[in-house]
Amino acid sequence: MDRAQDFIKKCLFTKNFDDPNKPIAEKRLQETLLLLPTDGGNSSRLKRTKSALKISAHNLQNITEKPQKHSNYRTINKNSKSALKEYIVKCQKNTKKAHSIAHEQSLTTRDSLNDYIQEKEPQLWVSLIQYDKFLPMYENLWQGYIREVLDIPLEVPDPSKLKINTSSALMKLSMADYNGAVLKVVKCINHNMIGIEGIVIWDSQKNFIMVTKGRLVDAIKIIPKKGSIFDLEIPLNEEDALLYTIVGDRFQYRSSDRAGRKFKSRRCDDLAFYIREK
């Protein structure tokens, strides 16, 4: 076969090369021209699949706009809420029963009540909520998490030299997860809740569910965010800590929703009741 046939040069090379003689001069022609059979469109479908799997800004935007949910998301969410509600009710009943035992037996100290319940009511002792069991959640998990969020080093010998961007820190704290944090109610419409301090075990949309350490028995408290102000301390060392204030009215979102929410500056006229001095 003549490598320089006219139809190859006129019909192919003139359309693909500025100089149709270039591939002939470079000896890039093969002895024969092979016509391969088609594969029924498999290659084109494969190309479309590969292009769909490529990571691009457009694909990432579609993924973020349409989050994938579990097929049984509603059922799982409903069951988890029911399980949490049952756990809270059970703990509150056990705490109430322990207080009644202390009243009936005239037990005024925590140690004496614990000894009596362990001996006489072993099942009640096992089901009682213990503040110390949740303490590692705060010390080992949440403290390290919030330090990483705020870029606080592990050791801060001199807090005066610690430089933190206030606006950036407040934005990060507004989107942080408070499951495991220690919060204290400093102001509240319900004055009976002022002074309650505990470890958050569930940061729901409208409440902080906390485990508190009682004088005789530990208990679970449900603190509504609406109408409450909380103090949050982030330890720097054994003596110093960063103190922040959480306005519950501005925190009535789930932790998962706050993570993707942008908080904007707005008027705070409705908060005058909480910030004014008594």
Coordinates of C-alpha atoms in Angstrom, one line a residue:
M1 CA 0.0 0.0 0.0
D2 CA 1.3 3.4 -0.9
R3 CA 1.6 5.4 2.3
A4 CA 1.1 8.6 0.4
Q5 CA -2.1 7.9 -1.3
D6 CA -4.0 11.0 -2.5
F7 CA -7.2 10.4 -0.6
I8 CA -5.3 10.1 2.8
K9 CA -3.6 13.3 2.1
K10 CA -6.6 15.2 0.8
C11 CA -9.3 13.9 3.0
L12 CA -7.5 13.4 6.3
F13 CA -4.3 15.3 6.6
T14 CA -5.6 18.5 5.2
K15 CA -8.3 18.6 7.9
N16 CA -6.0 17.8 10.8
F17 CA -2.7 19.3 10.0
D18 CA -1.6 22.7 8.8
D19 CA 1.0 21.0 6.6
P20 CA -0.5 17.7 5.2
N21 CA 3.0 16.6 4.2
K22 CA 4.3 16.6 7.8
P23 CA 3.1 13.1 8.9
I24 CA 4.4 11.7 5.6
A25 CA 7.8 13.3 6.1
E26 CA 7.9 12.0 9.7
K27 CA 7.0 8.5 8.5
R28 CA 4.1 8.2 10.9
L29 CA 1.9 6.3 8.5
Q30 CA 1.3 2.6 9.0
E31 CA 1.4 0.0 6.3
T32 CA -2.4 -0.5 6.5
L33 CA -5.4 1.3 7.8
L34 CA -7.4 -0.9 10.2
L35 CA -11.1 -0.4 10.8
L36 CA -12.1 -1.8 14.2
P37 CA -15.6 -3.0 14.9
T38 CA -17.8 -1.0 17.3
D39 CA -18.5 -2.2 20.9
G40 CA -22.2 -1.3 21.0
G41 CA -21.6 2.0 22.7
N42 CA -19.9 0.6 25.8
S43 CA -16.9 2.9 25.5
S44 CA -19.1 6.0 25.4
R45 CA -21.0 4.9 28.4
L46 CA -17.8 4.2 30.2
K47 CA -16.5 7.6 29.4
R48 CA -19.7 9.2 30.8
T49 CA -19.3 7.1 34.0
K50 CA -15.7 8.2 34.4
S51 CA -16.6 11.9 33.9
A52 CA -19.4 11.6 36.5
L53 CA -16.9 10.1 39.0
K54 CA -14.3 12.9 38.5
I55 CA -14.0 15.3 41.5
S56 CA -14.7 18.8 40.3
A57 CA -16.1 22.0 41.8
H58 CA -19.4 21.4 40.1
N59 CA -19.7 17.8 41.4
L60 CA -18.8 18.9 44.9
Q61 CA -21.4 21.7 44.8
N62 CA -24.1 19.1 43.8
I63 CA -23.0 16.9 46.6
T64 CA -23.2 19.6 49.2
E65 CA -26.5 20.9 47.9
K66 CA -28.0 17.3 48.0
P67 CA -26.7 15.5 51.1
Q68 CA -27.1 11.8 51.0
K69 CA -29.4 10.5 53.8
H70 CA -29.8 7.0 55.1
S71 CA -32.7 5.2 53.6
N72 CA -34.2 4.7 57.1
Y73 CA -33.2 8.2 58.4
R74 CA -36.6 9.1 59.7
T75 CA -37.0 5.8 61.5
I76 CA -33.5 6.0 63.1
N77 CA -34.1 9.6 64.1
K78 CA -37.4 8.7 65.7
N79 CA -36.0 5.7 67.5
S80 CA -33.1 7.7 68.9
K81 CA -35.3 10.4 70.3
S82 CA -37.6 7.7 71.9
A83 CA -34.5 6.0 73.4
L84 CA -33.2 9.3 74.8
K85 CA -36.6 10.2 76.2
E86 CA -36.9 6.8 77.9
Y87 CA -33.3 7.1 79.3
I88 CA -34.1 10.6 80.8
V89 CA -37.3 9.5 82.3
K90 CA -35.7 6.4 83.8
C91 CA -32.8 8.4 85.3
Q92 CA -35.2 11.0 86.8
K93 CA -37.3 8.2 88.4
N94 CA -34.2 6.6 89.9
T95 CA -32.9 9.9 91.2
K96 CA -36.3 10.7 92.8
K97 CA -36.3 7.2 94.4
A98 CA -32.8 7.7 95.8
H99 CA -33.8 11.0 97.3
S100 CA -36.9 9.4 98.9
I101 CA -34.6 6.6 100.4
A102 CA -32.3 9.3 101.8
H103 CA -35.3 11.0 103.4
E104 CA -36.8 7.8 104.9
Q105 CA -33.5 6.6 106.3
S106 CA -32.3 10.0 107.4
L107 CA -29.2 9.8 105.4
T108 CA -27.6 13.2 105.1
T109 CA -24.2 12.4 103.4
R110 CA -23.5 11.2 99.9
D111 CA -21.2 8.3 101.1
S112 CA -23.8 7.0 103.6
L113 CA -26.5 7.0 100.9
N114 CA -24.3 5.3 98.4
D115 CA -23.3 2.6 100.9
Y116 CA -27.0 2.0 101.8
I117 CA -28.1 1.8 98.1
Q118 CA -25.3 -0.5 97.1
E119 CA -26.2 -2.9 100.0
K120 CA -30.0 -2.7 100.0
E121 CA -30.8 -1.7 96.4
P122 CA -28.1 -3.1 94.0
Q123 CA -30.3 -2.7 90.9
L124 CA -31.0 0.9 91.7
W125 CA -27.3 1.6 92.3
V126 CA -26.5 0.2 88.8
S127 CA -29.2 2.3 87.1
L128 CA -28.3 5.6 88.9
I129 CA -26.6 8.1 86.7
Q130 CA -23.1 8.9 87.7
Y131 CA -21.5 12.3 87.0
D132 CA -18.0 10.9 87.2
K133 CA -18.7 8.5 84.3
F134 CA -19.3 11.4 82.0
L135 CA -16.3 13.4 83.2
P136 CA -13.9 11.8 80.6
M137 CA -16.2 13.0 77.9
Y138 CA -15.4 16.6 79.0
E139 CA -11.7 16.1 80.0
N140 CA -10.5 13.7 77.3
L141 CA -12.7 14.6 74.3
W142 CA -14.3 18.0 74.4
Q143 CA -11.3 20.0 75.8
G144 CA -9.0 18.6 73.1
Y145 CA -11.7 19.3 70.5
I146 CA -12.3 22.9 71.4
R147 CA -8.6 23.6 71.7
E148 CA -8.1 22.3 68.2
V149 CA -11.0 24.4 66.9
L150 CA -9.6 27.6 68.5
D151 CA -5.9 26.8 67.7
I152 CA -4.9 26.8 71.3
P153 CA -1.6 25.0 72.1
L154 CA -1.6 22.1 74.5
E155 CA 0.6 24.0 77.0
V156 CA 0.0 27.7 77.8
P157 CA 2.4 28.7 80.6
D158 CA 1.6 32.4 80.2
P159 CA -2.0 33.2 79.1
S160 CA -1.1 36.9 78.6
K161 CA 1.0 35.9 75.6
L162 CA -1.8 33.9 74.0
K163 CA -3.1 35.6 70.9
I164 CA -6.6 34.7 69.7
N165 CA -8.6 36.4 66.9
T166 CA -11.8 37.3 68.8
S167 CA -14.1 37.6 65.8
S168 CA -12.8 34.3 64.3
A169 CA -13.0 32.6 67.7
L170 CA -16.6 33.7 68.2
M171 CA -17.6 32.5 64.7
K172 CA -16.0 29.1 65.4
L173 CA -17.7 28.8 68.8
S174 CA -21.1 29.6 67.3
M175 CA -20.6 26.6 65.0
A176 CA -18.9 24.3 67.5
D177 CA -20.4 21.1 69.0
Y178 CA -21.2 21.4 72.7
N179 CA -21.8 17.7 73.4
G180 CA -19.4 17.1 76.3
A181 CA -19.0 20.8 77.3
V182 CA -19.4 22.0 80.9
L183 CA -22.0 24.9 81.0
K184 CA -23.3 26.9 83.9
V185 CA -26.6 28.8 84.0
V186 CA -25.9 32.4 85.1
K187 CA -29.2 34.0 84.1
C188 CA -32.6 32.5 83.4
I189 CA -36.2 33.5 83.4
N190 CA -36.8 30.5 85.7
H191 CA -34.8 31.6 88.7
N192 CA -34.7 28.0 90.1
M193 CA -32.3 27.1 87.3
I194 CA -29.7 29.8 88.0
G195 CA -26.5 28.2 89.2
I196 CA -27.0 24.8 87.6
E197 CA -23.8 23.5 86.2
G198 CA -23.2 20.2 84.4
I199 CA -21.8 18.3 81.4
V200 CA -23.9 18.5 78.2
I201 CA -24.8 15.0 77.0
W202 CA -27.2 16.2 74.3
D203 CA -27.3 19.5 72.5
S204 CA -30.8 19.6 71.1
Q205 CA -32.5 22.4 69.2
K206 CA -34.3 24.0 72.2
N207 CA -32.6 22.5 75.2
F208 CA -29.3 21.6 76.8
I209 CA -29.6 18.2 78.4
M210 CA -26.9 18.1 81.2
V211 CA -25.7 15.7 83.9
T212 CA -25.3 17.6 87.1
K213 CA -23.5 16.7 90.3
G214 CA -25.9 16.8 93.3
R215 CA -25.2 17.0 97.0
L216 CA -26.6 13.4 97.5
V217 CA -27.4 12.1 94.0
D218 CA -26.4 13.1 90.5
A219 CA -29.2 14.0 88.2
I220 CA -30.2 14.9 84.6
K221 CA -31.4 18.4 84.0
I222 CA -33.2 19.7 80.9
I223 CA -32.3 23.4 80.6
P224 CA -34.2 25.4 77.9
K225 CA -32.1 27.6 75.8
K226 CA -34.8 30.2 75.4
G227 CA -34.5 32.7 78.2
S228 CA -31.2 31.4 79.5
I229 CA -27.6 32.6 79.5
F230 CA -24.7 30.2 80.0
D231 CA -21.1 30.6 81.0
L232 CA -18.5 28.5 79.2
E233 CA -14.9 28.1 80.4
I234 CA -12.1 26.7 78.2
P235 CA -9.2 25.8 80.5
L236 CA -5.8 27.0 79.4
N237 CA -3.9 25.5 82.4
E238 CA -4.6 24.5 86.0
E239 CA -5.3 28.1 87.0
D240 CA -6.4 30.1 84.0
A241 CA -9.3 29.7 81.5
L242 CA -11.1 31.6 78.7
L243 CA -14.6 32.6 79.7
Y244 CA -17.3 33.0 77.1
T245 CA -21.1 33.6 77.4
I246 CA -23.7 31.8 75.4
V247 CA -27.0 33.5 74.8
G248 CA -29.5 30.7 74.6
D249 CA -32.0 32.6 72.5
R250 CA -29.4 32.9 69.7
F251 CA -28.5 29.2 70.0
Q252 CA -31.8 27.5 69.3
Y253 CA -30.4 25.4 66.5
R254 CA -29.1 21.8 66.5
S255 CA -25.4 21.4 66.5
S256 CA -25.5 19.9 63.0
D257 CA -27.4 22.9 61.7
R258 CA -25.1 25.4 63.4
A259 CA -22.1 23.9 61.6
G260 CA -23.3 25.2 58.3
R261 CA -25.0 28.3 59.4
K262 CA -23.6 31.8 59.1
F263 CA -24.5 34.0 62.0
K264 CA -24.9 37.6 61.1
S265 CA -24.8 40.7 63.3
R266 CA -28.3 41.9 64.2
R267 CA -30.1 44.0 66.7
C268 CA -30.2 42.7 70.3
D269 CA -33.1 44.8 71.7
D270 CA -34.9 41.7 72.8
L271 CA -31.9 40.7 74.9
A272 CA -32.0 43.7 77.1
F273 CA -33.8 41.8 79.8
Y274 CA -30.9 39.3 80.2
I275 CA -28.0 41.7 80.1
R276 CA -29.2 44.4 82.4
E277 CA -28.1 44.4 85.9
K278 CA -30.5 43.5 88.6

